Coordinates of C-alpha atoms in Angstrom, one line a residue:
M3 CA 11.2 -1.3 33.2
T4 CA 12.1 0.0 29.5
K5 CA 15.4 1.4 30.5
E6 CA 16.3 -2.2 32.3
F7 CA 15.0 -4.1 29.0
N8 CA 17.3 -1.9 27.0
T9 CA 20.4 -2.3 29.0
Q10 CA 19.8 -5.9 29.3
R11 CA 19.3 -6.2 25.2
A12 CA 22.7 -4.6 24.9
E13 CA 24.3 -7.0 27.5
N14 CA 23.3 -9.5 25.2
L15 CA 23.7 -8.2 21.7
I16 CA 27.5 -7.4 23.1
A17 CA 27.6 -11.1 24.3
I18 CA 26.6 -12.7 21.1
A19 CA 28.9 -10.2 19.2
D20 CA 31.9 -11.6 21.3
Q21 CA 31.4 -15.0 20.4
F22 CA 32.7 -13.6 16.7
A23 CA 35.2 -11.2 18.2
Q24 CA 38.4 -13.0 17.1
V25 CA 40.7 -9.8 18.0
G26 CA 40.0 -7.4 20.1
K27 CA 37.1 -6.4 22.6
V28 CA 33.5 -5.8 21.4
T29 CA 32.8 -1.8 22.5
V30 CA 29.5 -1.0 20.8
V31 CA 26.9 -2.5 18.7
K32 CA 24.3 -0.6 17.0
A33 CA 21.6 -1.2 14.8
F34 CA 22.6 -0.7 11.0
G35 CA 21.1 -0.3 7.5
S36 CA 17.9 -0.3 6.4
G37 CA 17.2 -4.4 5.0
N38 CA 13.8 -5.4 5.8
I39 CA 14.4 -8.9 6.4
N40 CA 17.0 -9.9 8.9
D41 CA 18.1 -7.8 12.0
T42 CA 21.3 -6.1 11.3
F43 CA 24.0 -4.6 13.5
L44 CA 27.4 -2.8 13.1
V45 CA 30.3 -4.1 16.0
T46 CA 32.9 -1.7 16.8
L47 CA 36.1 -3.3 18.2
D48 CA 39.1 -1.8 20.0
S49 CA 41.4 -3.2 17.7
P50 CA 43.2 -1.8 15.1
K51 CA 43.6 -4.6 12.7
E52 CA 39.7 -5.2 12.5
Q53 CA 37.9 -2.4 13.5
H54 CA 34.2 -3.3 12.3
F55 CA 32.1 -6.2 11.5
V56 CA 28.5 -6.8 10.9
L57 CA 26.3 -9.0 13.2
Q58 CA 23.0 -10.5 11.8
R59 CA 20.1 -12.0 13.0
I60 CA 18.6 -14.2 10.6
N61 CA 14.9 -14.0 9.7
T62 CA 14.1 -17.9 10.0
Q63 CA 10.4 -17.0 8.9
V64 CA 11.8 -16.5 5.4
F65 CA 14.9 -18.2 5.3
R66 CA 13.9 -21.8 7.1
Q67 CA 17.0 -23.0 6.2
P68 CA 19.6 -20.8 7.9
K69 CA 22.5 -23.4 7.8
L70 CA 22.0 -24.0 4.1
I71 CA 22.6 -20.1 3.7
M72 CA 25.6 -20.3 5.6
Q73 CA 27.2 -23.3 3.9
N74 CA 26.2 -21.3 0.6
M75 CA 27.7 -18.2 1.5
R76 CA 31.0 -20.0 2.6
T77 CA 31.5 -22.0 -0.6
F78 CA 30.8 -19.1 -2.6
S79 CA 33.0 -16.7 -0.5
E80 CA 35.9 -18.8 -0.4
H81 CA 35.4 -19.5 -4.5
V82 CA 35.7 -15.7 -5.3
H83 CA 38.6 -15.1 -2.7
K84 CA 40.8 -17.9 -4.5
Q85 CA 39.6 -16.6 -7.7
L86 CA 40.6 -12.5 -6.7
Q87 CA 44.2 -14.1 -5.8
H88 CA 44.6 -15.4 -9.5
I89 CA 43.6 -12.1 -11.1
S90 CA 45.4 -8.6 -11.1
L91 CA 42.8 -6.2 -10.9
N92 CA 43.7 -2.5 -11.2
R93 CA 41.2 -1.4 -9.2
R94 CA 39.3 -2.2 -5.4
W95 CA 37.0 -5.4 -5.1
E96 CA 36.0 -6.8 -1.9
V97 CA 33.8 -9.7 -1.3
P98 CA 32.1 -10.1 2.5
R99 CA 33.7 -13.0 4.4
V100 CA 32.0 -15.0 6.7
L101 CA 33.4 -14.8 10.3
L102 CA 33.6 -18.2 12.6
T103 CA 33.1 -17.6 16.1
K104 CA 35.9 -18.8 18.7
D105 CA 34.9 -22.6 18.5
A106 CA 35.1 -22.3 14.9
Q107 CA 31.5 -22.3 14.0
D108 CA 29.7 -20.2 11.1
H109 CA 27.0 -19.4 13.2
C110 CA 25.6 -19.1 17.2
Q111 CA 22.2 -19.3 18.5
D112 CA 21.0 -17.6 21.9
A113 CA 18.8 -18.7 24.4
D114 CA 15.9 -17.5 22.8
G115 CA 16.8 -20.0 19.9
S116 CA 17.3 -17.2 17.4
F117 CA 20.2 -17.9 14.7
W118 CA 23.0 -15.3 14.5
R119 CA 26.1 -14.7 12.1
A120 CA 28.8 -12.2 11.5
I121 CA 30.4 -10.8 8.4
S122 CA 33.4 -9.0 7.6
F123 CA 32.5 -4.9 6.9
I124 CA 33.7 -3.2 3.8
E125 CA 35.4 -0.7 5.2
G126 CA 35.1 3.2 3.4
S127 CA 31.9 2.0 1.4
Q128 CA 28.4 3.5 0.9
S129 CA 25.1 2.6 -0.8
F130 CA 22.6 4.6 -2.4
D131 CA 18.8 4.0 -3.1
T132 CA 18.5 5.9 -6.5
M133 CA 20.8 6.0 -9.5
R134 CA 22.6 9.4 -9.4
D135 CA 23.8 9.4 -13.1
R136 CA 25.0 7.6 -16.1
S137 CA 28.7 6.9 -14.7
Q138 CA 26.8 5.5 -11.4
A139 CA 24.9 3.2 -13.5
K140 CA 28.1 2.2 -15.4
E141 CA 29.6 1.1 -12.0
I142 CA 26.6 -0.5 -10.9
G143 CA 26.5 -2.6 -13.9
Y144 CA 30.5 -3.6 -13.6
A145 CA 29.6 -4.2 -10.2
L146 CA 27.0 -7.2 -11.0
G147 CA 29.5 -8.3 -14.0
M148 CA 32.1 -8.7 -11.6
F149 CA 30.0 -10.7 -9.5
H150 CA 28.7 -12.7 -11.9
N151 CA 32.5 -13.2 -13.6
L152 CA 33.8 -14.1 -10.3
I153 CA 31.2 -17.4 -9.7
S154 CA 31.0 -18.1 -13.6
D155 CA 33.3 -21.2 -13.2
L156 CA 31.5 -22.0 -9.7
P157 CA 29.2 -25.4 -10.6
P158 CA 25.8 -24.3 -9.6
E159 CA 24.8 -27.4 -8.2
K160 CA 27.7 -26.8 -5.2
L161 CA 25.0 -24.3 -3.9
A162 CA 21.8 -25.3 -2.3
D163 CA 18.3 -23.5 -3.5
T164 CA 17.6 -21.9 -0.7
L165 CA 14.6 -20.2 -2.3
Q166 CA 12.4 -22.8 -4.2
G167 CA 10.5 -21.6 -7.4
F168 CA 11.9 -17.5 -6.5
H169 CA 11.7 -16.0 -10.1
I170 CA 10.0 -18.6 -12.0
T171 CA 7.3 -16.2 -13.8
P172 CA 5.0 -19.2 -15.0
L173 CA 5.0 -20.2 -11.0
Y174 CA 3.7 -16.7 -10.1
L175 CA 1.3 -17.0 -13.0
Q176 CA 0.0 -19.8 -11.8
R177 CA -0.4 -18.6 -8.1
Y178 CA -2.4 -15.3 -9.6
E179 CA -4.8 -17.5 -11.5
E180 CA -5.2 -19.3 -8.3
A181 CA -5.9 -16.0 -6.4
L182 CA -8.0 -14.8 -9.2
A183 CA -10.4 -17.8 -8.7
K184 CA -10.7 -17.4 -5.2
T185 CA -11.8 -13.7 -5.5
S186 CA -14.2 -11.7 -6.7
A187 CA -12.3 -8.3 -7.6
S188 CA -14.0 -5.1 -7.2
Q189 CA -14.3 -4.1 -10.7
S190 CA -12.9 -0.8 -11.0
S191 CA -10.4 0.9 -14.0
E192 CA -7.3 -0.1 -12.2
V193 CA -8.3 -3.3 -11.6
N194 CA -9.7 -3.9 -14.9
Y195 CA -6.4 -2.3 -16.4
C196 CA -4.5 -5.0 -14.8
L197 CA -6.5 -7.8 -15.7
Q198 CA -6.5 -7.2 -19.3
F199 CA -2.6 -6.5 -19.2
V200 CA -2.0 -10.0 -17.5
S201 CA -4.3 -11.4 -19.9
D202 CA -2.5 -10.3 -23.2
R203 CA 0.9 -11.5 -21.6
Q204 CA 0.1 -15.2 -20.4
T205 CA 2.4 -16.8 -23.1
F206 CA 5.2 -14.2 -22.3
A207 CA 5.4 -15.5 -18.9
H208 CA 7.3 -18.7 -20.1
I209 CA 10.0 -17.3 -22.4
L210 CA 12.9 -17.6 -20.0
E211 CA 11.7 -20.7 -18.6
N212 CA 11.2 -22.5 -21.9
A213 CA 14.7 -21.1 -23.0
K214 CA 16.2 -22.9 -20.1
A215 CA 14.2 -26.2 -20.5
E216 CA 15.5 -26.2 -24.4
G217 CA 19.1 -25.7 -23.1
K218 CA 19.4 -22.2 -24.5
L219 CA 20.4 -20.6 -21.9
P220 CA 22.7 -22.4 -19.2
L221 CA 21.8 -22.6 -15.2
R222 CA 24.4 -20.7 -13.4
L223 CA 24.8 -19.0 -9.9
M224 CA 22.6 -15.8 -9.6
H225 CA 22.6 -13.1 -6.8
G226 CA 19.2 -13.0 -6.7
D227 CA 18.3 -9.5 -5.3
P228 CA 20.9 -7.0 -7.2
K229 CA 19.2 -4.0 -6.3
I230 CA 20.8 -1.0 -6.4
N231 CA 21.4 -0.3 -2.3
N232 CA 23.3 -3.8 -2.7
V233 CA 26.0 -2.3 -4.5
M234 CA 29.0 -0.7 -2.2
F235 CA 30.8 2.5 -3.0
D236 CA 34.0 3.7 -2.2
T237 CA 33.7 6.8 -0.6
V238 CA 36.9 8.5 -1.9
T239 CA 37.1 7.1 -5.3
Q240 CA 33.2 6.7 -5.7
L241 CA 33.7 3.5 -7.9
A242 CA 32.0 0.2 -6.9
V243 CA 33.8 -1.9 -4.4
S244 CA 31.7 -4.8 -3.6
V245 CA 28.0 -6.6 -4.1
I246 CA 26.3 -7.5 -0.3
D247 CA 23.5 -8.7 0.9
L248 CA 24.4 -12.5 -0.6
D249 CA 21.4 -14.8 1.4
T250 CA 19.8 -15.3 -2.2
V251 CA 22.7 -16.5 -4.2
K252 CA 21.4 -19.4 -5.6
P253 CA 21.3 -21.8 -8.8
G254 CA 19.3 -19.8 -11.8
L255 CA 19.4 -17.3 -14.9
V256 CA 22.0 -14.5 -14.6
H257 CA 18.8 -13.0 -16.9
Y258 CA 16.7 -12.9 -13.7
D259 CA 19.7 -10.6 -12.2
I260 CA 20.2 -8.6 -15.3
G261 CA 16.3 -8.0 -15.6
D262 CA 16.1 -7.0 -11.9
C263 CA 18.7 -4.6 -11.8
L264 CA 17.6 -2.9 -14.9
R265 CA 14.4 -2.8 -13.6
S266 CA 15.3 -1.2 -10.3
G267 CA 18.0 1.0 -11.8
C268 CA 16.3 2.6 -14.9
N269 CA 12.8 3.7 -13.3
Q270 CA 13.7 7.2 -11.9
A271 CA 10.0 7.5 -10.6
G272 CA 10.7 4.3 -8.4
E273 CA 8.2 1.7 -7.0
E274 CA 6.1 3.3 -4.8
T275 CA 4.9 6.3 -6.8
E276 CA 1.5 7.1 -7.1
N277 CA 2.0 9.2 -10.1
W278 CA 1.7 6.6 -13.0
E279 CA 2.2 8.8 -15.9
S280 CA 5.7 9.7 -14.7
V281 CA 6.8 5.8 -14.8
H282 CA 9.6 5.3 -17.8
F283 CA 12.2 3.2 -18.3
D284 CA 15.4 5.4 -18.7
T285 CA 17.3 4.0 -21.6
D286 CA 20.2 6.5 -21.1
L287 CA 20.7 4.6 -17.3
C288 CA 19.7 1.5 -19.2
Q289 CA 23.0 1.7 -21.5
G290 CA 25.2 2.8 -18.6
I291 CA 24.3 -0.3 -16.4
L292 CA 24.5 -2.6 -19.9
Q293 CA 28.0 -0.9 -20.7
G294 CA 29.6 -1.8 -17.3
Y295 CA 28.0 -5.3 -16.8
L296 CA 29.2 -6.2 -20.3
S297 CA 32.5 -4.9 -20.1
V298 CA 33.1 -7.5 -17.8
A299 CA 30.5 -10.6 -18.6
K300 CA 31.3 -10.8 -22.2
A301 CA 34.1 -12.9 -20.8
F302 CA 31.6 -16.0 -20.0
L303 CA 28.3 -14.7 -22.1
T304 CA 27.1 -16.8 -25.0
E305 CA 25.4 -16.0 -28.1
N306 CA 22.2 -17.1 -26.9
D307 CA 22.6 -14.9 -23.8
Y308 CA 22.8 -11.7 -25.5
A309 CA 19.8 -12.9 -27.6
Y310 CA 17.2 -13.0 -24.3
I311 CA 18.2 -9.8 -22.5
Y312 CA 15.9 -7.7 -24.1
D313 CA 13.2 -10.3 -22.8
A314 CA 14.4 -10.5 -19.3
I315 CA 14.4 -6.7 -18.7
R316 CA 10.6 -6.9 -20.0
L317 CA 9.9 -9.9 -18.1
I318 CA 11.3 -9.1 -14.6
A319 CA 9.2 -5.8 -14.5
F320 CA 6.3 -7.9 -15.7
E321 CA 6.6 -10.5 -12.9
L322 CA 7.2 -8.1 -10.3
G323 CA 3.5 -6.4 -11.3
L324 CA 2.2 -9.9 -11.5
R325 CA 3.4 -10.9 -7.6
F326 CA 2.2 -7.4 -6.4
F327 CA -1.4 -7.8 -8.3
A328 CA -1.7 -11.6 -7.4
D329 CA -0.9 -10.3 -3.6
Y330 CA -3.7 -7.5 -3.7
L331 CA -6.1 -10.5 -4.8
A332 CA -5.2 -12.6 -2.4
G333 CA -5.6 -10.1 0.4
N334 CA -2.1 -8.6 1.0
V335 CA -0.7 -11.6 2.5
Y336 CA 3.1 -11.4 1.3
F337 CA 4.3 -8.0 0.9
K338 CA 3.9 -5.3 3.8
V339 CA 1.2 -2.7 2.6
K340 CA 0.6 1.0 4.2
H341 CA -3.3 0.8 2.6
P342 CA -5.7 -2.0 1.2
E343 CA -4.8 -0.7 -2.4
H344 CA -1.1 -0.6 -1.9
N345 CA -0.4 -3.7 -3.6
L346 CA -2.3 -2.8 -6.7
A347 CA -0.9 0.6 -7.0
R348 CA 2.7 -1.1 -6.8
A349 CA 1.7 -3.5 -9.5
I350 CA 0.3 -0.6 -11.9
V351 CA 3.7 1.2 -11.5
Q352 CA 5.5 -2.2 -12.7
F353 CA 3.0 -2.7 -15.5
K354 CA 3.7 0.7 -16.9
L355 CA 7.1 0.3 -16.5
T356 CA 6.9 -2.9 -18.7
E357 CA 5.1 -0.7 -21.1
S358 CA 7.6 1.9 -21.3
I359 CA 9.8 -1.2 -22.0
E360 CA 7.9 -2.5 -24.8
S361 CA 7.5 0.9 -26.5
Q362 CA 11.2 1.4 -26.8
E363 CA 12.0 -2.2 -27.9
T364 CA 14.0 -1.5 -31.2
Q365 CA 16.2 1.1 -29.4
I366 CA 16.8 -1.4 -26.4
R367 CA 18.0 -4.3 -28.7
N368 CA 20.3 -1.8 -30.6
I369 CA 21.8 -0.8 -27.2
I370 CA 22.4 -4.7 -26.8
K371 CA 23.6 -5.2 -30.2
D372 CA 26.0 -2.1 -30.1
M373 CA 27.9 -3.5 -27.2
K374 CA 28.5 -6.9 -28.3

């Protein structure tokens, strides 16, 4: 039965992939990547013109308006392709393209009603889960700067906001307070540490949203998930060649991306460590990422943008900790957990990272100032 089911599934996947195959014939479809939201497959074609493309089933539980995501992706990638034709880069840079079906649609649905799409594959590239060294950090920063620069003149209102409330720290604070009011958290030194940590930073949660409301920081387009493994590196040159995973591109503040990139890249201990004492914000990697980022982003950043970079780095680590802690209080309903205290442990990692950032504020602000 299982063998029959698998054969049937393979045939279904080939039939779906075939709808997007404009050149050649589909020979193999196999699971691909380690993303935990969409189901992703690599399709191999028997064509010298195009050897591979990526096939994805969009998780409509997370992305409830998949058609808007496709519309965003087309608007965004077409804009960037035009940009790339007008500028002369002395290195390789690619943007994943949306591939159309044989009847010119940007998606198809199967008999189960699942939503499928196809994206061009960045040949000869690989991604990494952790940052190796300063030179790689510089490339990660360059990639994010390049990404922001190429869309800096695309009006944010041209893209739909597919994740309402995402990265709005005051909203997460509000949800945390609601979770806290409904629960009687078991008293432990860890829980007390988190309660006190959030309590001491209530007003700080509003810093970027206030700056946006006062017109100090402009609404722009942001990536939404610029973690290190969404940057593709050329397997030969080891230089960054693309930023992938474009479902979360939406109007917001570039500061959320900068903060998130540094939060995930400069904590060598990782998000899942149980050894909280080892959590440290690495200012050397921070300098590398910012050096790469600002080498491209200085083309569009304003004086105010620079003024809020430190706050963004501190805020996003705090925000993620707040989200983990609120989810722990609510009974682990959002983030997948391996044990009941998992989200509490994750929250502490982010709060320790926030503390490490705060203790190095002068140094981080000097790094930013020296690069302007």
